[in-house]
PDB file of C-alpha atoms in Angstrom:
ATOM      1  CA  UNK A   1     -31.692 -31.998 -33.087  1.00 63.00           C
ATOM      2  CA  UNK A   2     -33.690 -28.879 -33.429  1.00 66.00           C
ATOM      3  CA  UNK A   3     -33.403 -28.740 -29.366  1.00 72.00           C
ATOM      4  CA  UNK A   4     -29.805 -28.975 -29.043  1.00 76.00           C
ATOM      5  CA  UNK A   5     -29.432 -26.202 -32.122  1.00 70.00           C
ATOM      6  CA  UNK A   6     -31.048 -23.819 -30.589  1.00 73.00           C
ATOM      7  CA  UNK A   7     -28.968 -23.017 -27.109  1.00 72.00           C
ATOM      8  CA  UNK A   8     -25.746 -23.982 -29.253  1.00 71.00           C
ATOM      9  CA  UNK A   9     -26.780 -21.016 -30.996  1.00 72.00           C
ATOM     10  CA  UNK A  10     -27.638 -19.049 -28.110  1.00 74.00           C
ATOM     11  CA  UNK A  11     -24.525 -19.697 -26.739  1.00 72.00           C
ATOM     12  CA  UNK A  12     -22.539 -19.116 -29.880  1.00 74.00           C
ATOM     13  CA  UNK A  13     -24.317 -15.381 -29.867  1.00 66.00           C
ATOM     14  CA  UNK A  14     -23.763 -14.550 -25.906  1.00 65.00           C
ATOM     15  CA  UNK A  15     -19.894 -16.028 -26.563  1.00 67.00           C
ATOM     16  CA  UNK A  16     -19.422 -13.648 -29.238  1.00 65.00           C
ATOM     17  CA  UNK A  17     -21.393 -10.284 -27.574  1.00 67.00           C
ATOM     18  CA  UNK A  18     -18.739 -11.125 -24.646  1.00 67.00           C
ATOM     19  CA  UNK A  19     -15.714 -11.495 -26.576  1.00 66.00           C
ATOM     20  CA  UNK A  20     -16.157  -8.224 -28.609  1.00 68.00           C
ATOM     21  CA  UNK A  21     -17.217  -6.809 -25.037  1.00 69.00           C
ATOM     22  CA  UNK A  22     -13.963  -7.515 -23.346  1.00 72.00           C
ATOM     23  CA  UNK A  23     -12.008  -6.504 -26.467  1.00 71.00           C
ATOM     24  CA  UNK A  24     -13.269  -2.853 -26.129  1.00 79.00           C
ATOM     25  CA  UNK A  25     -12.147  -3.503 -22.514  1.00 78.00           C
ATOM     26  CA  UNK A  26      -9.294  -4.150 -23.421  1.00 75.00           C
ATOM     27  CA  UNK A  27      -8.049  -1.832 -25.891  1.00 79.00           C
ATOM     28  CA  UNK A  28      -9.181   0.875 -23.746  1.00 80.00           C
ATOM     29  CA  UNK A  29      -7.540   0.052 -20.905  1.00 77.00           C
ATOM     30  CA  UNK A  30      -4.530  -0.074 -22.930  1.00 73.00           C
ATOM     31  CA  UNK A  31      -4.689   3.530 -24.115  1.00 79.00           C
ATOM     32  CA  UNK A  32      -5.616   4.490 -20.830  1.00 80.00           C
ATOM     33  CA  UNK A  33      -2.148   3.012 -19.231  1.00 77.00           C
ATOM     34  CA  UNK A  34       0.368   4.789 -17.601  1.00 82.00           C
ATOM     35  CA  UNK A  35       3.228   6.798 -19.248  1.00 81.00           C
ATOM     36  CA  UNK A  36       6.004   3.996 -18.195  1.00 84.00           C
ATOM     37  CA  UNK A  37       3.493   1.048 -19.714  1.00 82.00           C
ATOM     38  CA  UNK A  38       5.084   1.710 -23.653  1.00 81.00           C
ATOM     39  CA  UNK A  39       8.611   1.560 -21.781  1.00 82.00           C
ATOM     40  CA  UNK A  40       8.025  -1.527 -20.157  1.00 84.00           C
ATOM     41  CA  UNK A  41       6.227  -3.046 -23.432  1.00 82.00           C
ATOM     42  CA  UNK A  42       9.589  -2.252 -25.322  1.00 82.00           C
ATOM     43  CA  UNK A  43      11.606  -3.185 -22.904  1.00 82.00           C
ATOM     44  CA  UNK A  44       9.817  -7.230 -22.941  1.00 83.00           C
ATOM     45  CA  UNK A  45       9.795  -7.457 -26.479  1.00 81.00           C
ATOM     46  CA  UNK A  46      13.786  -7.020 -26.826  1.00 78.00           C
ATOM     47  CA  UNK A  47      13.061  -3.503 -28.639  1.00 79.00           C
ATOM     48  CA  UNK A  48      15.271  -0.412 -28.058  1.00 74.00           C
ATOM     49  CA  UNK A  49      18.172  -2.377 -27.441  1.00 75.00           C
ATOM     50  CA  UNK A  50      21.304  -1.985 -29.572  1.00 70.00           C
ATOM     51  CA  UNK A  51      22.430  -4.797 -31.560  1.00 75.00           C
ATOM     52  CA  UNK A  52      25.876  -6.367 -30.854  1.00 75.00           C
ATOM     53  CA  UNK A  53      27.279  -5.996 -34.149  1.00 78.00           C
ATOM     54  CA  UNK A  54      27.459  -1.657 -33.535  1.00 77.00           C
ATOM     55  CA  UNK A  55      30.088  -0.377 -31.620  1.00 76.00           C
ATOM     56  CA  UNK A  56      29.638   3.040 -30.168  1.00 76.00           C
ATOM     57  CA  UNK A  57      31.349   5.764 -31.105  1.00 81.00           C
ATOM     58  CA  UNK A  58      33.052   7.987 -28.418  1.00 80.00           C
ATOM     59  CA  UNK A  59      32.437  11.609 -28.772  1.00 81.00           C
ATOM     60  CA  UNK A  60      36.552  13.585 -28.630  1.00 77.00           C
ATOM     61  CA  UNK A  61      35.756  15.674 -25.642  1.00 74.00           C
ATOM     62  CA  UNK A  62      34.564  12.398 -23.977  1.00 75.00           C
ATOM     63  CA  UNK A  63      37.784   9.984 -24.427  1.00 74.00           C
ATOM     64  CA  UNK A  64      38.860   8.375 -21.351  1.00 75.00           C
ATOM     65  CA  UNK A  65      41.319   9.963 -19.129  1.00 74.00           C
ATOM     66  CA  UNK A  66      40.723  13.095 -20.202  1.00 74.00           C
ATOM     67  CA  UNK A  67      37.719  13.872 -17.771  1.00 73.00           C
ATOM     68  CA  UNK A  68      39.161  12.474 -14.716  1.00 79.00           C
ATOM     69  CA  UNK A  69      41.845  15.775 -14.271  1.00 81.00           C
ATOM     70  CA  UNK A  70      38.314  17.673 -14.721  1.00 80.00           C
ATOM     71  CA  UNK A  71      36.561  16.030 -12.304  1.00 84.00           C
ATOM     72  CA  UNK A  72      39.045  15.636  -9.805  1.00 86.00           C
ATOM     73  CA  UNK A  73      39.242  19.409  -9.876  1.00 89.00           C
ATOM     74  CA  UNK A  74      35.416  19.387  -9.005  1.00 90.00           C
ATOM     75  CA  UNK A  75      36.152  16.690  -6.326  1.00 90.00           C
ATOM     76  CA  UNK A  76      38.491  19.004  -4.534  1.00 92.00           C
ATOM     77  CA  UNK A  77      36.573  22.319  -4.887  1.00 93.00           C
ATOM     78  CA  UNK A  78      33.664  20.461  -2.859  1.00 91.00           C
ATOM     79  CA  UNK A  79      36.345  19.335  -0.266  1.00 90.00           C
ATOM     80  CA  UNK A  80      36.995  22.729   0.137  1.00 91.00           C
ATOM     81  CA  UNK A  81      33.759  23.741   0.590  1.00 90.00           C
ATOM     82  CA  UNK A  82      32.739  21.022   2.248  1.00 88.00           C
ATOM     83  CA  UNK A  83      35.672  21.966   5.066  1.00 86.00           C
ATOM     84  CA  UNK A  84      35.033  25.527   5.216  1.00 88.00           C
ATOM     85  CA  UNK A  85      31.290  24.948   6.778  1.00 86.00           C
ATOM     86  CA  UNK A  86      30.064  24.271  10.214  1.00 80.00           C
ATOM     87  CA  UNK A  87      28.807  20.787   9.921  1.00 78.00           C
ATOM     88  CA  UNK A  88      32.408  19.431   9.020  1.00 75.00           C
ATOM     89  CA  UNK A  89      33.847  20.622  12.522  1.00 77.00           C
ATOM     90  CA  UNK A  90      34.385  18.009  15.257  1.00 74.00           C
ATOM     91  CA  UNK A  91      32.362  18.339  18.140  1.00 74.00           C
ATOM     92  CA  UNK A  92      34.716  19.930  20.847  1.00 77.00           C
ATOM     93  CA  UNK A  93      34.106  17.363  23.149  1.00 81.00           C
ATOM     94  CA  UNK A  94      32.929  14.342  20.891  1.00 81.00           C
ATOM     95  CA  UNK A  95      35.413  11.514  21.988  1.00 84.00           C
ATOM     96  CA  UNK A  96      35.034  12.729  25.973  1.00 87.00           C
ATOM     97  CA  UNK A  97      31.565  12.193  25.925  1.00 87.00           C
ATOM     98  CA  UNK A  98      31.396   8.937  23.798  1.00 87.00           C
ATOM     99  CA  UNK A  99      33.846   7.623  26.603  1.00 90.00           C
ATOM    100  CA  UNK A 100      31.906   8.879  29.597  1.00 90.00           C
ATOM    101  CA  UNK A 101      28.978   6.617  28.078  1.00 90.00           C
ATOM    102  CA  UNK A 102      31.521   3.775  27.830  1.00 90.00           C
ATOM    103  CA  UNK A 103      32.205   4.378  31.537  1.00 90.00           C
ATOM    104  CA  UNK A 104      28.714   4.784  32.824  1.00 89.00           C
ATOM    105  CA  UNK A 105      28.003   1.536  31.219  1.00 89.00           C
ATOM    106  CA  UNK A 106      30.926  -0.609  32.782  1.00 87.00           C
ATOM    107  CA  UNK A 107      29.957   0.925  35.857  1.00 85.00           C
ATOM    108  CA  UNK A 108      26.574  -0.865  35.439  1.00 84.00           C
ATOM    109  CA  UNK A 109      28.125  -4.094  35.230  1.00 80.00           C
ATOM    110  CA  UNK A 110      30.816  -3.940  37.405  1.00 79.00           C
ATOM    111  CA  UNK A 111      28.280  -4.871  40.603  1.00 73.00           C
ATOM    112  CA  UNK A 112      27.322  -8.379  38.248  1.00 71.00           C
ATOM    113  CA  UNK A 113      28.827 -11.341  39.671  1.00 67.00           C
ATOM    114  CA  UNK A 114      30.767 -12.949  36.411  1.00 65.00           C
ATOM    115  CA  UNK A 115      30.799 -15.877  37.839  1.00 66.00           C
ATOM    116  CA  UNK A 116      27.067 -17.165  38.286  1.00 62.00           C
ATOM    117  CA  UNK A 117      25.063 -18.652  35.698  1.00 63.00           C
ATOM    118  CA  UNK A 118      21.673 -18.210  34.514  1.00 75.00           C
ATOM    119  CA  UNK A 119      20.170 -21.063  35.540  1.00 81.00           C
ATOM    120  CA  UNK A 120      21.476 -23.816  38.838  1.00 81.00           C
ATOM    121  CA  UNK A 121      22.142 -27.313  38.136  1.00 84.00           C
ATOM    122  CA  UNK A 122      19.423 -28.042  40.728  1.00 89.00           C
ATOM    123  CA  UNK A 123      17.164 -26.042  38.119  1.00 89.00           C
ATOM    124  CA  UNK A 124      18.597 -27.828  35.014  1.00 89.00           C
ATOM    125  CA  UNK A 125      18.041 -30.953  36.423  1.00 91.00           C
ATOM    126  CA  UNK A 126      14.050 -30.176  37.159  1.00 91.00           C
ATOM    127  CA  UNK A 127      13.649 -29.209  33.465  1.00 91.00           C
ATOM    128  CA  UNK A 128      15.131 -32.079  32.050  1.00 89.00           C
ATOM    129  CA  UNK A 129      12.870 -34.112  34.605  1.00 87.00           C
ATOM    130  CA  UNK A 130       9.871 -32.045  33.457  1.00 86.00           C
ATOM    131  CA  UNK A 131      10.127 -33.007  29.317  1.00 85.00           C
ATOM    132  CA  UNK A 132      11.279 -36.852  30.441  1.00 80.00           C
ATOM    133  CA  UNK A 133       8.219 -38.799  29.673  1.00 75.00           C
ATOM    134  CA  UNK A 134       7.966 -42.016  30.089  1.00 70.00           C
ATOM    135  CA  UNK A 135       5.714 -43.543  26.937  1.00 67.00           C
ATOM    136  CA  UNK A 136       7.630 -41.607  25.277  1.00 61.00           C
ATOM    137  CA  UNK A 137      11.242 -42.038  26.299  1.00 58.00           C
ATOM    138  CA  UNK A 138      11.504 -45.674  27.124  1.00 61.00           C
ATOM    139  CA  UNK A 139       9.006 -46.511  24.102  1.00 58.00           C
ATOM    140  CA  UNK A 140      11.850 -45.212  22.576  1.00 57.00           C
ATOM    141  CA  UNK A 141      14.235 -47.311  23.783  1.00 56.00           C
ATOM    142  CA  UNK A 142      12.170 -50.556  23.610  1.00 53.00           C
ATOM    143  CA  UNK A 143      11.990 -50.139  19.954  1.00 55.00           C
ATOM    144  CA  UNK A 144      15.195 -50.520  19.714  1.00 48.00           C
TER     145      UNK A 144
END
């Protein structure tokens, strides 16, 4: 008994130095987290959120419908601007050169004979004569 109460003891003791140990760990790896770990803490328990039952209020200046004249007044302004600057003009001779590519191109096909395949029959045939084994094809066929 008195050999079995003794490293039971022992253990107990090194259990407990280690737990207390990794608690201090712990809590001060917690107040060492990032600024986004409180956030994200929050955000798993379900806290921040608004409940269902409260309904929002809507400020007067910010009623629907009456922004959009506002911004579309904004939308056009940038337009404008937009318009008025260099990088909104059309390369004088865009299209021409995007169909002198196009040309080039079919030019480098047009020697291709459309009508010849990748591979003979002659060819075809070999493969199909190269993967047709024997033990394993007419094994095949025998079990039948």
């Amino acid at each position: 008994m008195k050999n079995t109460v003794i490293p039971l003891l022992g253990v107990s003791c090194l259990l407990l130095v280690g737990c207390t140990n990794s608690f201090t760990k712990v809590r001060d790896a917690v107040n060492q987290a990032p600024d986004w770990y409180e956030t994200r803490r929050q955000e798993i328990r379900g806290e921040g959120y608004p409940e269902l039952v409260e309904v929002p209020t809507i400020a007067p200046g910010e009623l629907p419908g009456k922004t959009l004249p506002a911004s579309a007044k904004r939308v056009s302004a940038l337009a404008a601007q937009f318009a008025e600057t260099a990088r909104a003009e059309l390369p004088a001779n865009g299209p021409a050169e995007i169909a002198a590519v196009g040309d080039e191109i079919r030019q480098q096909f047009a020697g291709l004979d459309e009508t010849s395949n990748f591979l003979t029959d002659a060819e075809i045939a070999a493969i199909r004569n190269s993967f047709n084994v024997p033990r394993v094809t007419q094994g095949l066929k025998g079990q039948r």
